[in-house]
mmCIF file of C-alpha atoms in Angstrom:
data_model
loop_
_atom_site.group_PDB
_atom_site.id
_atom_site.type_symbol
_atom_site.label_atom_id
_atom_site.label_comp_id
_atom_site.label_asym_id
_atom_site.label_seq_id
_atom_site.Cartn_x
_atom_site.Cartn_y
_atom_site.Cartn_z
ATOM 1 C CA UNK Q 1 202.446 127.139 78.262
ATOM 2 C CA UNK Q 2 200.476 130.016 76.484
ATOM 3 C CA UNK Q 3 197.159 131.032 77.372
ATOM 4 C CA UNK Q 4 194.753 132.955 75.308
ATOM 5 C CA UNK Q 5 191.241 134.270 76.625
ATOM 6 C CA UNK Q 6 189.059 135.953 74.373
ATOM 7 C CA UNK Q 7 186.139 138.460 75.126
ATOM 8 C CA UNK Q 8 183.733 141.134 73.172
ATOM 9 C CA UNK Q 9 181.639 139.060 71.240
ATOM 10 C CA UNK Q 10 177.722 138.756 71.456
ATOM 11 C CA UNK Q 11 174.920 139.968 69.939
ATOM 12 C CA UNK Q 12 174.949 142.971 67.263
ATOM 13 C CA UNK Q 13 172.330 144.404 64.940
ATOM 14 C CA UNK Q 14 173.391 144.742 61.156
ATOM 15 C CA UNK Q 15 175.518 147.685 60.637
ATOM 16 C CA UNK Q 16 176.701 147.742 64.245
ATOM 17 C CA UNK Q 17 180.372 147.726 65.687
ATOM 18 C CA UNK Q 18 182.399 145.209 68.137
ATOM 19 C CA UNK Q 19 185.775 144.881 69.603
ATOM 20 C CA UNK Q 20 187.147 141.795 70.629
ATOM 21 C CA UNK Q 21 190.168 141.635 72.565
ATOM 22 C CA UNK Q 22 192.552 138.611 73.378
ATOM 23 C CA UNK Q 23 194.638 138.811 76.745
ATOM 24 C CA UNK Q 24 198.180 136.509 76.215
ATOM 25 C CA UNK Q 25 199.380 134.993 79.491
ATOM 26 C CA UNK Q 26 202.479 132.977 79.785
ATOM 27 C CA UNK Q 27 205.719 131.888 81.236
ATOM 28 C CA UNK Q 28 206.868 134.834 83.095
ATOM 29 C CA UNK Q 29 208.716 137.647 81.432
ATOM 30 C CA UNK Q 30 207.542 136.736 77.978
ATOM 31 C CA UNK Q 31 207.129 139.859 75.685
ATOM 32 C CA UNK Q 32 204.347 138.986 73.855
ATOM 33 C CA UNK Q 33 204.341 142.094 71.372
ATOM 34 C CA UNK Q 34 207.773 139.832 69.590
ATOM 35 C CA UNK Q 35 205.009 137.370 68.689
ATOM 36 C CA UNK Q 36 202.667 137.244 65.431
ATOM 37 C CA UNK Q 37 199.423 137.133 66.798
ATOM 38 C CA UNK Q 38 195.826 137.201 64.672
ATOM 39 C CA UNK Q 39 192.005 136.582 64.850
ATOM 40 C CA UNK Q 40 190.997 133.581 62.589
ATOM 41 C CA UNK Q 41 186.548 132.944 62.374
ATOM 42 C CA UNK Q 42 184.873 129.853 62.034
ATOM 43 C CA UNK Q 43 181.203 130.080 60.820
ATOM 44 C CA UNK Q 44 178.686 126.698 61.495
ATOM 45 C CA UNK Q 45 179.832 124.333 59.021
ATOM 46 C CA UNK Q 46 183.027 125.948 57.489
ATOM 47 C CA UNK Q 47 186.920 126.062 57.932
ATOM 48 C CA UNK Q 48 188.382 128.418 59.979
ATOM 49 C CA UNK Q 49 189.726 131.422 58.264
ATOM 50 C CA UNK Q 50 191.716 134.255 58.885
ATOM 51 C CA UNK Q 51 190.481 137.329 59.775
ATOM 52 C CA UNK Q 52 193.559 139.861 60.832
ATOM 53 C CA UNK Q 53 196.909 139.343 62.229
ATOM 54 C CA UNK Q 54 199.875 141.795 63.896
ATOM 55 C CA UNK Q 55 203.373 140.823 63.255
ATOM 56 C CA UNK Q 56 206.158 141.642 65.772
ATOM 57 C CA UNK Q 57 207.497 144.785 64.259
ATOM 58 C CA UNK Q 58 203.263 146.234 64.079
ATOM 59 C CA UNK Q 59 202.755 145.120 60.271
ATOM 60 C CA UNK Q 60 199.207 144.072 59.685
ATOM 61 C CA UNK Q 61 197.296 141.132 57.013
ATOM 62 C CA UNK Q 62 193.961 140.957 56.628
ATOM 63 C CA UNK Q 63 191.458 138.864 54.807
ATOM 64 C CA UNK Q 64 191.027 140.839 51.249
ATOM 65 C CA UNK Q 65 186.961 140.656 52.015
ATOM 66 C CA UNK Q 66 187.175 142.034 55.554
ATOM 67 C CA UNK Q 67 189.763 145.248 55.194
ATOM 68 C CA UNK Q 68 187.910 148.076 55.418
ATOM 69 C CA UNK Q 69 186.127 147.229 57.954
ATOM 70 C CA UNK Q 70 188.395 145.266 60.499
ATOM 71 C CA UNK Q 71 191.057 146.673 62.447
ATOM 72 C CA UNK Q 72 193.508 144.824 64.576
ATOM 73 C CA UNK Q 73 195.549 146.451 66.818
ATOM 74 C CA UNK Q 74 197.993 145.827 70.032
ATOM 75 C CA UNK Q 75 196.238 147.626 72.921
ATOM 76 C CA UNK Q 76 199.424 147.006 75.636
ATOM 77 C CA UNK Q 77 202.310 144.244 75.791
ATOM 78 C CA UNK Q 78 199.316 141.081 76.119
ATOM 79 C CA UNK Q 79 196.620 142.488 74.522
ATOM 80 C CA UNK Q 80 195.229 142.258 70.858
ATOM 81 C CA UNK Q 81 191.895 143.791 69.282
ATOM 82 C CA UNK Q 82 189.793 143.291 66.697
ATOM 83 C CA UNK Q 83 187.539 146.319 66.138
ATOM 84 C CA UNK Q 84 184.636 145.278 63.829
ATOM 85 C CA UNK Q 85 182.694 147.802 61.673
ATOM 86 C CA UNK Q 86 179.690 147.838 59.937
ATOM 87 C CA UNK Q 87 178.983 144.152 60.704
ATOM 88 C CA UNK Q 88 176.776 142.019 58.232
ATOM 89 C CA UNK Q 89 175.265 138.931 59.225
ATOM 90 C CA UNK Q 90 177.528 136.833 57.747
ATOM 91 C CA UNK Q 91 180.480 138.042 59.853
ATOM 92 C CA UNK Q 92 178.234 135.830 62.623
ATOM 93 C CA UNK Q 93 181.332 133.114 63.733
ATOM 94 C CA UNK Q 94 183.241 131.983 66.398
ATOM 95 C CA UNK Q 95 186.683 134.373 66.434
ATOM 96 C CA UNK Q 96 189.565 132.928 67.547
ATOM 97 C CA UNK Q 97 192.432 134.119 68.935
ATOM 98 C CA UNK Q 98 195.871 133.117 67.730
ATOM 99 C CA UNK Q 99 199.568 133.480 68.551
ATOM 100 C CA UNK Q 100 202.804 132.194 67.169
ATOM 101 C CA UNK Q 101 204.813 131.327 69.645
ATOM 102 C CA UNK Q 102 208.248 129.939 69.639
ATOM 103 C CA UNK Q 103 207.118 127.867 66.662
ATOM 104 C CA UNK Q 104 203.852 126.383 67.510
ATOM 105 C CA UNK Q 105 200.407 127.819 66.770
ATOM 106 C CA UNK Q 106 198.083 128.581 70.217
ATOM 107 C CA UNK Q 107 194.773 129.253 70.566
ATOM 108 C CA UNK Q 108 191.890 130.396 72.486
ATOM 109 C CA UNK Q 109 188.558 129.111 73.502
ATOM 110 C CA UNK Q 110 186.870 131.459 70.768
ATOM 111 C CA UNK Q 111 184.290 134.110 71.475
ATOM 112 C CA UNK Q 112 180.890 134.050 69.186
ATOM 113 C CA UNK Q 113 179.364 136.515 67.609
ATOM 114 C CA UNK Q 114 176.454 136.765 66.339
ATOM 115 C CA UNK Q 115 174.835 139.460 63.762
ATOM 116 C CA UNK Q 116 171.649 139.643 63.759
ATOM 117 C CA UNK Q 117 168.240 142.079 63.377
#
């Protein structure tokens, strides 16, 4: 009913900067900006964790370790970015994106990034 389609991620040195943004498509005149919607990671071998999310009314949560550094934002009515600073190599993951929407969780195919020298 929801579709989510990531894009942004690749290949970054140490240090470097990426944006990933998530474009929402759905049933027609759905206003996606009155849904939570977030970027989650998933590293080789781990759980998938949040990274950022945007509620409805534009109030943000992020992941204590990552704030600072991560910025998500609403870019237009279906759009959400993650801009990524000062990436480390262990920010390399699969993102996901993420929206709540009329009660059940949706998700993307994930976009992976990768930081490495």
């Amino acid at each position: 009913q929801v579709q989510l389609v990531e894009s942004g991620g690749g290949l970054v040195q140490p240090g470097g900067s990426l944006r990933l943004s998530c474009a929402a498509s759905g049933p027609s005149g759905t206003i996606f900006s009155l849904y939570s919607m977030g970027w989650y990671r998933q590293a080789p071998g781990k759980q998938r964790d949040l990274v950022a999310r945007i509620y409805s009314g534009g109030s943000t949560t992020y992941a204590d370790s990552l704030k600072g550094r991560f910025t998500i934002s609403r870019d237009n009515a279906k759009t959400v970015s993650l801009q990524m600073n000062s990436l480390k190599p262990e920010d390399t993951a699969v993102y996901y994106c993420t929206i709540m929407y009329r009660g059940l969780d949706y998700w993307g195919q994930g976009t992976q990034v990768t930081v490495s020298s």
